[in-house]
Short mmCIF file of C-alpha atoms and ligand atoms in Angstrom, two decimals:
data_model
loop_
_atom_site.label_atom_id
_atom_site.label_comp_id
_atom_site.label_asym_id
_atom_site.label_seq_id
_atom_site.Cartn_x
_atom_site.Cartn_y
_atom_site.Cartn_z
CA THR A 1 -15.27 -51.96 6.91
CA ALA A 2 -14.71 -54.14 9.95
CA TRP A 3 -11.96 -53.60 12.47
CA PRO A 4 -9.98 -56.80 12.79
CA ALA A 5 -10.95 -56.87 16.49
CA MET A 6 -14.66 -57.11 15.75
CA LYS A 7 -14.24 -60.84 16.45
CA ARG A 8 -12.61 -60.18 19.80
CA ASN A 9 -15.11 -57.62 20.94
CA PRO A 10 -18.36 -58.26 19.12
CA LEU A 11 -20.97 -55.53 19.12
CA PRO A 12 -24.67 -56.13 18.69
CA GLN A 13 -25.02 -56.87 14.99
CA ARG A 14 -26.90 -53.77 13.98
CA ARG A 15 -25.04 -52.91 10.79
CA PRO A 16 -26.35 -55.68 8.51
CA LYS A 17 -29.95 -54.50 9.28
CA VAL A 18 -29.02 -50.87 8.49
CA GLN A 19 -27.34 -52.02 5.30
CA LYS A 20 -30.39 -54.10 4.41
CA ARG A 21 -32.70 -51.13 5.04
CA LYS A 22 -30.45 -48.90 2.90
CA ALA A 23 -30.34 -51.55 0.19
CA ASP A 24 -34.18 -51.87 0.26
CA LYS A 25 -34.52 -48.10 0.13
CA ALA A 26 -32.04 -47.81 -2.75
CA ALA A 27 -33.87 -50.61 -4.61
CA LYS A 28 -37.20 -48.78 -4.15
CA ILE A 29 -35.72 -45.51 -5.41
CA THR A 30 -34.20 -47.33 -8.38
CA GLN A 31 -37.57 -48.87 -9.22
CA LYS A 32 -39.27 -45.52 -9.12
CA ASN A 33 -36.48 -43.64 -10.83
CA PRO A 34 -34.21 -45.54 -13.24
CA THR A 35 -31.71 -42.68 -13.41
CA PRO A 36 -28.90 -42.78 -10.80
CA PRO A 37 -30.81 -42.46 -7.49
CA CYS A 38 -28.71 -40.08 -5.46
CA ALA A 39 -25.16 -38.88 -5.16
CA ALA A 40 -24.88 -39.90 -1.47
CA ILE A 41 -24.61 -43.62 -2.25
CA PRO A 42 -21.39 -43.43 -4.35
CA LYS A 43 -19.98 -40.92 -1.90
CA MET A 44 -20.64 -43.27 1.07
CA LYS A 45 -19.03 -46.07 -0.95
CA SER A 46 -15.95 -44.02 -1.67
CA LEU A 47 -15.61 -43.09 2.05
CA LYS A 48 -15.82 -46.79 2.93
CA ASN A 49 -13.10 -47.50 0.41
CA LYS A 50 -10.95 -44.76 1.83
CA ILE A 51 -11.43 -46.21 5.34
CA SER A 52 -10.47 -49.72 4.17
CA GLU A 53 -7.34 -48.32 2.52
CA SER A 54 -6.47 -46.34 5.64
CA ILE A 55 -6.73 -49.43 7.87
CA ALA A 56 -4.40 -51.26 5.49
CA SER A 57 -2.01 -48.30 5.55
CA TYR A 58 -2.08 -48.21 9.36
CA THR A 59 -1.32 -51.93 9.51
CA ALA A 60 1.58 -51.53 7.06
CA ARG A 61 2.94 -48.50 8.93
CA THR A 62 2.83 -49.92 12.46
CA GLY A 63 3.03 -53.67 11.84
CA THR A 64 -0.14 -54.03 14.00
CA ALA A 65 -3.73 -54.24 12.83
CA PRO A 66 -5.87 -51.59 14.52
CA GLN A 67 -8.51 -52.90 16.88
CA ARG A 68 -11.99 -51.58 17.44
CA PRO A 69 -11.25 -48.21 19.16
CA GLY A 70 -11.89 -47.93 22.89
CA ALA A 71 -10.89 -44.25 22.88
CA VAL A 72 -11.11 -41.32 20.51
CA LEU A 73 -8.71 -38.43 21.17
CA PHE A 74 -9.66 -35.00 19.88
CA ASP A 75 -7.53 -31.98 19.25
CA MET A 76 -9.45 -28.77 20.12
CA ASP A 77 -8.67 -25.75 17.91
CA GLY A 78 -9.68 -26.45 14.35
CA VAL A 79 -11.36 -29.73 15.30
CA LEU A 80 -13.94 -29.03 18.00
CA TYR A 81 -13.92 -25.25 17.60
CA ASN A 82 -13.75 -23.19 14.41
CA SER A 83 -11.10 -20.98 16.03
CA MET A 84 -8.29 -21.22 13.48
CA PRO A 85 -9.42 -18.35 11.21
CA PHE A 86 -9.23 -16.07 14.29
CA HIS A 87 -5.80 -17.42 15.32
CA ALA A 88 -4.57 -17.01 11.72
CA ARG A 89 -5.86 -13.46 11.40
CA SER A 90 -4.54 -12.39 14.84
CA TRP A 91 -1.01 -13.78 14.14
CA ASN A 92 -1.03 -12.10 10.68
CA LEU A 93 -2.18 -8.71 12.22
CA LEU A 94 0.35 -9.02 15.05
CA PHE A 95 3.35 -9.45 12.77
CA SER A 96 2.10 -6.76 10.31
CA GLU A 97 2.18 -4.32 13.27
CA ILE A 98 5.99 -4.89 13.44
CA GLY A 99 6.47 -4.85 9.64
CA ILE A 100 6.66 -8.62 9.13
CA ASP A 101 4.48 -10.49 6.59
CA MET A 102 3.23 -13.79 7.97
CA PRO A 103 0.61 -15.13 5.55
CA GLU A 104 -2.50 -16.51 7.29
CA GLN A 105 -1.95 -19.92 5.66
CA GLU A 106 1.46 -20.20 7.30
CA VAL A 107 -0.21 -20.11 10.75
CA TYR A 108 -1.69 -23.53 10.04
CA LEU A 109 1.80 -24.94 9.50
CA HIS A 110 2.88 -23.69 12.93
CA GLU A 111 -0.35 -24.81 14.63
CA GLY A 112 0.29 -26.95 17.67
CA ARG A 113 3.47 -25.07 18.62
CA THR A 114 3.49 -22.84 21.67
CA GLY A 115 3.15 -19.08 21.09
CA ALA A 116 6.79 -18.59 22.16
CA SER A 117 7.98 -21.16 19.62
CA THR A 118 6.00 -19.48 16.81
CA VAL A 119 7.41 -16.04 17.60
CA THR A 120 10.95 -17.53 17.69
CA ALA A 121 10.55 -19.30 14.33
CA ILE A 122 9.35 -16.11 12.62
CA PHE A 123 12.08 -13.94 14.22
CA GLU A 124 14.81 -16.34 13.16
CA ARG A 125 13.55 -16.45 9.59
CA GLU A 126 12.72 -12.74 9.08
CA LEU A 127 15.09 -10.93 11.47
CA HIS A 128 17.88 -13.55 11.68
CA ARG A 129 17.91 -13.35 15.47
CA GLN A 130 16.19 -14.81 18.54
CA PRO A 131 13.49 -12.73 20.19
CA THR A 132 14.16 -11.59 23.78
CA GLU A 133 11.94 -12.94 26.54
CA ASP A 134 10.36 -9.55 26.90
CA GLU A 135 9.55 -9.45 23.15
CA ILE A 136 7.95 -12.88 23.35
CA LEU A 137 5.78 -11.86 26.33
CA ARG A 138 4.80 -8.57 24.77
CA LEU A 139 3.96 -10.06 21.35
CA TYR A 140 2.06 -13.04 22.73
CA ARG A 141 0.03 -10.75 25.02
CA ARG A 142 -0.85 -8.55 22.03
CA LYS A 143 -1.76 -11.64 19.95
CA THR A 144 -4.13 -12.87 22.70
CA GLU A 145 -5.66 -9.37 22.80
CA LEU A 146 -6.24 -9.37 19.02
CA PHE A 147 -7.75 -12.90 19.23
CA ALA A 148 -10.11 -11.89 22.05
CA GLY A 149 -11.28 -8.88 20.07
CA MET A 150 -12.49 -11.06 17.21
CA GLY A 151 -15.65 -12.23 18.95
CA ALA A 152 -17.03 -15.57 20.12
CA VAL A 153 -15.60 -18.71 18.54
CA LYS A 154 -18.18 -21.16 17.24
CA VAL A 155 -18.32 -24.92 17.70
CA MET A 156 -17.13 -26.60 14.46
CA THR A 157 -19.94 -27.90 12.29
CA GLY A 158 -20.03 -31.68 12.66
CA ALA A 159 -17.99 -31.72 15.87
CA ARG A 160 -20.91 -32.44 18.27
CA GLU A 161 -22.17 -35.23 15.97
CA THR A 162 -18.69 -36.79 15.94
CA VAL A 163 -18.35 -36.66 19.74
CA ASN A 164 -21.89 -38.07 20.17
CA ILE A 165 -21.16 -41.06 17.88
CA CYS A 166 -18.11 -41.88 20.01
CA ARG A 167 -20.17 -41.75 23.18
CA ARG A 168 -22.97 -43.84 21.71
CA ALA A 169 -20.32 -46.44 20.72
CA GLY A 170 -18.96 -46.49 24.25
CA ALA A 171 -15.58 -45.06 23.32
CA THR A 172 -13.80 -42.83 25.87
CA THR A 173 -13.43 -39.25 24.55
CA VAL A 174 -10.28 -37.31 25.49
CA ILE A 175 -9.10 -33.79 24.57
CA VAL A 176 -5.42 -33.47 23.53
CA THR A 177 -4.62 -29.82 22.98
CA GLY A 178 -1.49 -27.68 23.05
CA SER A 179 -3.67 -24.83 24.14
CA GLY A 180 -3.79 -23.51 27.67
CA GLN A 181 -6.37 -20.81 26.88
CA GLY A 182 -9.17 -20.83 29.41
CA THR A 183 -11.62 -19.18 27.04
CA LEU A 184 -12.27 -22.42 25.12
CA LEU A 185 -11.31 -25.02 27.78
CA ASP A 186 -13.91 -23.50 30.13
CA ARG A 187 -16.65 -23.92 27.50
CA LEU A 188 -15.99 -27.64 26.76
CA ASP A 189 -18.36 -29.00 29.42
CA SER A 190 -21.36 -26.93 28.26
CA ASP A 191 -20.62 -27.19 24.53
CA PHE A 192 -20.00 -30.93 24.53
CA ASP A 193 -22.28 -32.13 27.32
CA CYS A 194 -19.41 -33.09 29.69
CA ALA A 195 -17.73 -35.46 27.18
CA PHE A 196 -14.29 -34.23 28.29
CA PRO A 197 -14.31 -33.94 32.11
CA ALA A 198 -11.26 -32.28 33.68
CA PRO A 199 -8.78 -33.57 34.60
CA SER A 200 -9.55 -37.23 33.84
CA GLN A 201 -10.17 -36.77 30.08
CA ARG A 202 -7.99 -33.77 29.21
CA ILE A 203 -4.38 -33.21 28.14
CA THR A 204 -3.59 -29.52 27.79
CA ALA A 205 -0.45 -27.32 27.45
CA TYR A 206 0.10 -27.76 31.23
CA ASP A 207 0.32 -31.59 31.17
CA VAL A 208 3.21 -32.10 28.77
CA THR A 209 6.93 -31.44 28.65
CA HIS A 210 7.22 -31.83 24.88
CA GLY A 211 4.37 -30.46 22.80
CA LYS A 212 3.21 -31.64 19.36
CA PRO A 213 4.80 -32.84 17.02
CA ASP A 214 6.34 -34.94 19.86
CA PRO A 215 4.14 -38.00 20.52
CA GLU A 216 3.98 -37.20 24.27
CA PRO A 217 0.58 -35.42 24.26
CA TYR A 218 -1.25 -38.30 22.48
CA LEU A 219 0.64 -40.94 24.53
CA LYS A 220 -0.49 -39.21 27.73
CA GLY A 221 -4.02 -39.06 26.26
CA ILE A 222 -4.23 -42.80 25.75
CA ALA A 223 -2.76 -43.42 29.21
CA LYS A 224 -5.66 -41.35 30.60
CA ALA A 225 -8.12 -43.37 28.52
CA GLY A 226 -6.52 -46.64 29.64
CA THR A 227 -6.24 -47.95 26.08
CA SER A 228 -3.40 -48.92 23.71
CA PRO A 229 -2.37 -46.97 20.58
CA TRP A 230 -3.87 -49.63 18.29
CA GLN A 231 -7.18 -49.34 20.14
CA SER A 232 -7.31 -45.54 19.81
CA VAL A 233 -8.14 -42.94 17.17
CA GLY A 234 -6.53 -39.49 17.07
CA ILE A 235 -8.28 -36.60 15.30
CA ASP A 236 -6.24 -33.51 14.48
CA ASN A 237 -6.34 -30.73 11.84
CA ALA A 238 -2.70 -29.60 11.85
CA PRO A 239 0.36 -31.25 10.32
CA LEU A 240 2.29 -31.04 13.67
CA GLY A 241 -0.72 -32.54 15.55
CA VAL A 242 -1.18 -35.29 12.99
CA GLU A 243 2.53 -36.11 13.25
CA SER A 244 2.21 -36.32 17.08
CA SER A 245 -0.73 -38.70 16.93
CA SER A 246 0.79 -40.78 14.17
CA ARG A 247 4.15 -41.10 15.94
CA ALA A 248 2.25 -42.14 19.13
CA GLY A 249 0.97 -45.09 17.10
CA LEU A 250 -2.71 -44.13 16.97
CA PHE A 251 -4.96 -44.66 13.95
CA THR A 252 -4.86 -41.00 12.88
CA ILE A 253 -7.56 -39.01 11.12
CA GLY A 254 -6.38 -35.69 9.70
CA VAL A 255 -9.31 -33.32 9.16
CA ASN A 256 -8.41 -30.49 6.87
CA THR A 257 -10.78 -27.84 8.21
CA GLY A 258 -8.51 -25.02 7.05
CA PRO A 259 -6.82 -23.90 3.79
CA LEU A 260 -3.98 -26.48 3.65
CA PRO A 261 -3.50 -28.13 0.17
CA SER A 262 -5.11 -31.57 -0.05
CA GLY A 263 -2.66 -34.30 0.87
CA THR A 264 -0.74 -32.19 3.43
CA LEU A 265 -2.12 -34.13 6.41
CA LYS A 266 -1.50 -37.49 4.73
CA ALA A 267 2.09 -36.44 4.16
CA ALA A 268 2.33 -35.54 7.88
CA GLY A 269 1.31 -39.09 8.85
CA ALA A 270 -2.51 -39.23 8.71
CA ASP A 271 -3.90 -42.68 7.92
CA LEU A 272 -7.11 -41.06 6.73
CA GLU A 273 -7.44 -37.49 5.45
CA LEU A 274 -10.93 -35.95 5.47
CA ASP A 275 -12.23 -32.51 4.45
CA SER A 276 -14.58 -31.61 7.30
CA MET A 277 -15.83 -32.67 10.71
CA GLU A 278 -19.14 -33.55 9.06
CA GLU A 279 -17.25 -36.10 6.97
CA CYS A 280 -15.45 -37.21 10.15
CA ALA A 281 -18.79 -37.89 11.82
CA GLU A 282 -19.77 -40.00 8.81
CA ALA A 283 -16.46 -41.89 8.96
CA LEU A 284 -16.74 -42.59 12.70
CA GLY A 285 -20.32 -43.76 12.15
CA ILE A 286 -18.88 -46.35 9.78
CA LEU A 287 -15.95 -47.25 12.05
CA LEU A 288 -17.70 -47.37 15.40
CA LEU A 289 -21.44 -48.07 15.02
CA1 CA B 301 -5.61 -27.84 16.01
#
């Protein structure tokens, strides 16, 4: 898969050599073992096909061919950190304490909204009224308490590799998160080797007027990176986040790291839907290196 801009911004031609080495290796394996050599080769091929299709879909959707990305914009919860199971469980526990059933899976559909907006949506649906400001404050404080009690959040498997590939390719890495929680933002520098310095490469809850699914957070992210939408990739795991990136005009990768049914992120506007950050690292390796 070549970005149409490869001509405009040529990179050292490393890929043909890699492909040749791979082809030589595959040929050797085939000689030794006439049965199908390994499952990874068809899988790689199908990922390349998916990427080609997604570039075509982006071009059809925006009327502009994507160029080789100068920036990659990352959502935080559920992309860089495996924090969503804790968020889902703490929202579910919180509402069960006041007699409301909010299935954990539903939390992923609200992901990207502010806490106040989530409480309001559930109150309107279940209690047919708006929450008071005091209720919002009290419930969100309790939710934060439940979340903090669940232990240390781990870096998502494959996230460091994905970030490192972007850096090796010379792409600017930017965080675009609706979160304002210090617990994870404070860890970014040590967990990701200063790939997201504050404030030059971060958009958080405090930087935007309209949160996801509005395009504002991703538009502000590309402004920080100094690139254009068609020269940028957005990576998000939630339908509202994917919608935000897609509406901002970025080539959008939806990574379904949670329990959403397959196809949900494509339906929300993702050009490419992947199943894990490990697969995302593989895809960015193909796109950028
Ligand atoms: Ca997220």
